mmCIF file of C-alpha atoms in Angstrom:
data_model
loop_
_atom_site.group_PDB
_atom_site.id
_atom_site.type_symbol
_atom_site.label_atom_id
_atom_site.label_comp_id
_atom_site.label_asym_id
_atom_site.label_seq_id
_atom_site.Cartn_x
_atom_site.Cartn_y
_atom_site.Cartn_z
ATOM 1 C CA MET T 1 31.124 16.998 9.339
ATOM 2 C CA SER T 2 30.420 13.989 7.118
ATOM 3 C CA PHE T 3 28.849 14.054 3.673
ATOM 4 C CA LEU T 4 25.522 12.643 4.852
ATOM 5 C CA SER T 5 25.243 15.030 7.803
ATOM 6 C CA LYS T 6 25.786 18.001 5.452
ATOM 7 C CA LEU T 7 23.223 16.612 3.058
ATOM 8 C CA PHE T 8 20.527 16.109 5.672
ATOM 9 C CA GLU T 9 21.088 19.073 7.993
ATOM 10 C CA LYS T 10 17.875 20.817 8.939
ATOM 11 C CA LYS T 11 17.197 24.478 8.376
ATOM 12 C CA SER T 12 15.818 26.633 11.156
ATOM 13 C CA ALA T 13 12.340 28.119 10.997
ATOM 14 C CA GLN T 14 11.903 31.700 9.856
ATOM 15 C CA PRO T 15 10.243 34.313 12.103
ATOM 16 C CA MET T 16 6.858 35.871 11.330
ATOM 17 C CA THR T 17 7.025 38.366 8.468
ATOM 18 C CA GLN T 18 5.193 41.658 7.969
ATOM 19 C CA THR T 19 2.475 40.015 5.851
ATOM 20 C CA GLY T 20 1.494 37.534 8.540
ATOM 21 C CA TRP T 21 2.849 34.435 6.807
ATOM 22 C CA VAL T 22 4.871 32.086 8.967
ATOM 23 C CA ASP T 23 7.515 29.725 7.669
ATOM 24 C CA TRP T 24 7.009 26.528 9.605
ATOM 25 C CA LEU T 25 9.651 23.874 9.882
ATOM 26 C CA ASP T 26 7.760 20.616 9.981
ATOM 27 C CA MET T 27 9.191 17.343 11.199
ATOM 28 C CA THR T 28 10.572 16.379 7.776
ATOM 29 C CA GLY T 29 12.712 19.494 7.351
ATOM 30 C CA HIS T 30 10.513 21.084 4.680
ATOM 31 C CA THR T 31 9.870 24.786 4.996
ATOM 32 C CA VAL T 32 6.211 25.401 4.287
ATOM 33 C CA SER T 33 4.858 28.910 3.822
ATOM 34 C CA GLU T 34 1.402 28.090 2.582
ATOM 35 C CA ASN T 35 -2.167 27.979 3.668
ATOM 36 C CA PRO T 36 -2.529 25.655 6.689
ATOM 37 C CA TYR T 37 -5.327 23.786 4.906
ATOM 38 C CA VAL T 38 -2.979 22.950 2.033
ATOM 39 C CA TYR T 39 -0.347 21.818 4.507
ATOM 40 C CA ARG T 40 -2.904 19.577 6.253
ATOM 41 C CA CYS T 41 -3.916 18.020 2.932
ATOM 42 C CA LYS T 42 -0.275 17.238 2.157
ATOM 43 C CA ASP T 43 0.166 15.810 5.642
ATOM 44 C CA LEU T 44 -2.949 13.615 5.369
ATOM 45 C CA ARG T 45 -1.891 12.256 1.998
ATOM 46 C CA ALA T 46 1.680 11.572 3.114
ATOM 47 C CA THR T 47 0.538 9.917 6.349
ATOM 48 C CA SER T 48 -1.923 7.724 4.463
ATOM 49 C CA VAL T 49 0.652 6.535 1.936
ATOM 50 C CA ALA T 50 3.282 5.987 4.638
ATOM 51 C CA SER T 51 0.874 3.814 6.623
ATOM 52 C CA LEU T 52 0.731 1.252 3.799
ATOM 53 C CA HIS T 53 3.252 -1.549 4.168
ATOM 54 C CA PRO T 54 5.057 -2.597 0.959
ATOM 55 C CA ILE T 55 4.549 -6.128 -0.340
ATOM 56 C CA VAL T 56 6.962 -7.882 -2.704
ATOM 57 C CA PHE T 57 5.445 -10.147 -5.387
ATOM 58 C CA ASP T 58 7.001 -12.587 -7.838
ATOM 59 C CA LYS T 59 6.234 -12.502 -11.576
ATOM 60 C CA ASP T 60 3.215 -14.781 -11.075
ATOM 61 C CA GLY T 61 1.634 -12.442 -8.526
ATOM 62 C CA ASN T 62 2.453 -14.476 -5.418
ATOM 63 C CA GLU T 63 3.656 -12.678 -2.303
ATOM 64 C CA ILE T 64 7.287 -13.306 -1.307
ATOM 65 C CA PRO T 65 7.415 -12.851 2.492
ATOM 66 C CA ASN T 66 11.183 -13.234 3.111
ATOM 67 C CA HIS T 67 12.598 -11.369 0.127
ATOM 68 C CA PRO T 68 15.699 -9.187 0.838
ATOM 69 C CA LEU T 69 13.820 -6.202 -0.577
ATOM 70 C CA ASN T 70 11.397 -6.435 2.372
ATOM 71 C CA ALA T 71 14.244 -5.838 4.848
ATOM 72 C CA LEU T 72 15.515 -2.879 2.817
ATOM 73 C CA LEU T 73 12.065 -1.292 2.636
ATOM 74 C CA ASP T 74 11.363 -1.858 6.350
ATOM 75 C CA ARG T 75 14.522 0.080 7.227
ATOM 76 C CA PRO T 76 15.722 2.080 4.172
ATOM 77 C CA ASN T 77 18.629 3.587 6.138
ATOM 78 C CA GLN T 78 19.911 3.997 9.684
ATOM 79 C CA ARG T 79 18.001 7.228 10.268
ATOM 80 C CA SER T 80 14.502 6.336 9.128
ATOM 81 C CA THR T 81 11.891 3.630 9.012
ATOM 82 C CA TRP T 82 9.603 2.877 6.065
ATOM 83 C CA ARG T 83 6.937 5.222 7.429
ATOM 84 C CA GLN T 84 9.317 8.159 7.904
ATOM 85 C CA PHE T 85 10.983 7.571 4.528
ATOM 86 C CA MET T 86 7.690 7.387 2.603
ATOM 87 C CA TYR T 87 6.250 10.354 4.493
ATOM 88 C CA ASP T 88 9.217 12.479 3.394
ATOM 89 C CA ILE T 89 8.986 11.239 -0.196
ATOM 90 C CA GLN T 90 5.258 12.012 -0.352
ATOM 91 C CA ILE T 91 5.744 15.512 1.097
ATOM 92 C CA ASP T 92 8.428 16.152 -1.551
ATOM 93 C CA ILE T 93 6.089 14.997 -4.311
ATOM 94 C CA ALA T 94 3.186 17.069 -2.975
ATOM 95 C CA SER T 95 5.346 20.187 -2.515
ATOM 96 C CA THR T 96 7.549 20.162 -5.619
ATOM 97 C CA GLY T 97 6.280 17.347 -7.826
ATOM 98 C CA ASN T 98 9.651 15.604 -7.506
ATOM 99 C CA ALA T 99 11.327 13.221 -5.084
ATOM 100 C CA TYR T 100 14.889 11.948 -5.247
ATOM 101 C CA ILE T 101 16.304 8.742 -3.794
ATOM 102 C CA LEU T 102 19.982 7.834 -3.658
ATOM 103 C CA PRO T 103 20.538 4.067 -3.405
ATOM 104 C CA MET T 104 23.789 3.064 -1.691
ATOM 105 C CA VAL T 105 25.228 0.175 -3.688
ATOM 106 C CA THR T 106 27.875 -2.201 -2.338
ATOM 107 C CA VAL T 107 29.110 -5.611 -3.469
ATOM 108 C CA LYS T 108 26.007 -7.041 -1.757
ATOM 109 C CA GLY T 109 23.731 -4.857 -3.907
ATOM 110 C CA VAL T 110 21.598 -1.958 -2.684
ATOM 111 C CA THR T 111 21.998 -1.735 1.093
ATOM 112 C CA GLU T 112 20.428 1.661 1.856
ATOM 113 C CA LEU T 113 18.027 4.191 0.343
ATOM 114 C CA TRP T 114 18.456 7.897 1.155
ATOM 115 C CA ARG T 115 15.990 10.667 0.396
ATOM 116 C CA ILE T 116 17.651 13.718 -1.129
ATOM 117 C CA PRO T 117 15.800 17.029 -0.584
ATOM 118 C CA PRO T 118 14.652 18.452 -3.954
ATOM 119 C CA GLU T 119 16.231 21.846 -3.272
ATOM 120 C CA ARG T 120 19.669 20.165 -3.271
ATOM 121 C CA VAL T 121 19.283 18.483 -6.684
ATOM 122 C CA ALA T 122 20.019 19.876 -10.146
ATOM 123 C CA PHE T 123 20.782 18.179 -13.448
ATOM 124 C CA THR T 124 22.702 18.581 -16.676
ATOM 125 C CA ALA T 125 20.409 18.201 -19.682
ATOM 126 C CA THR T 126 21.357 16.302 -22.831
ATOM 127 C CA GLY T 127 18.680 17.686 -25.140
ATOM 128 C CA ASP T 128 17.657 14.121 -26.030
ATOM 129 C CA ILE T 129 14.005 13.326 -25.325
ATOM 130 C CA PHE T 130 14.714 9.635 -24.667
ATOM 131 C CA ARG T 131 17.636 10.227 -22.302
ATOM 132 C CA PRO T 132 17.116 13.786 -21.003
ATOM 133 C CA VAL T 133 19.558 13.786 -18.050
ATOM 134 C CA GLU T 134 23.309 13.537 -18.510
ATOM 135 C CA GLU T 135 24.084 13.687 -14.792
ATOM 136 C CA TRP T 136 22.456 14.618 -11.498
ATOM 137 C CA ILE T 137 24.198 17.205 -9.329
ATOM 138 C CA VAL T 138 23.592 16.997 -5.580
ATOM 139 C CA THR T 139 24.865 19.943 -3.553
ATOM 140 C CA THR T 140 26.076 19.267 -0.040
ATOM 141 C CA GLY T 141 26.579 22.827 1.124
ATOM 142 C CA THR T 142 30.265 23.372 0.383
ATOM 143 C CA SER T 143 30.672 20.853 -2.439
ATOM 144 C CA SER T 144 28.654 18.895 -4.949
ATOM 145 C CA MET T 145 28.377 15.309 -6.047
ATOM 146 C CA HIS T 146 27.858 14.290 -9.683
ATOM 147 C CA ILE T 147 25.788 11.118 -10.106
ATOM 148 C CA ALA T 148 25.069 9.122 -13.260
ATOM 149 C CA PRO T 149 21.342 8.820 -14.078
ATOM 150 C CA GLU T 150 21.371 5.029 -13.660
ATOM 151 C CA ASN T 151 22.608 5.447 -10.060
ATOM 152 C CA PHE T 152 19.846 7.842 -8.960
ATOM 153 C CA ILE T 153 16.068 7.475 -8.587
ATOM 154 C CA HIS T 154 13.852 10.372 -9.676
ATOM 155 C CA VAL T 155 10.163 10.065 -8.782
ATOM 156 C CA HIS T 156 7.977 12.740 -10.353
ATOM 157 C CA THR T 157 4.444 13.638 -11.219
ATOM 158 C CA GLN T 158 3.483 14.029 -14.845
ATOM 159 C CA LEU T 159 1.392 16.957 -15.891
#
């Protein structure tokens, strides 16, 4: 089993419990055990954001139609399109307040963007307010990967 398949394996849905709550496994792999109205709100928001197509601008505010970033955002990785990728990111933000993206960097630059589920990410704190994270730790099931902060994208809400 490869690293990426371990990282993105889906969990199975849980059966109905005594209290009547059901753990649903939605199409993004998130286990949701909440009010269905809350789930629908998250779904509406994520679908709305994912329906917007990204546009790349230069420093003067002019659209750049054939920029390499457009190709990367149209197909962030082999498994997902822009819509699927942004839907997953928005569900993560709505559910946990955090989303994590791992850019795959080669000699050509960033070639892929992978969403990392928030439950698989931890960090080592520095205690410094200006540089709070020493390293990100991504668990893959049987092992973990340590990533420098400059090689990892953390999107979060501020309270």
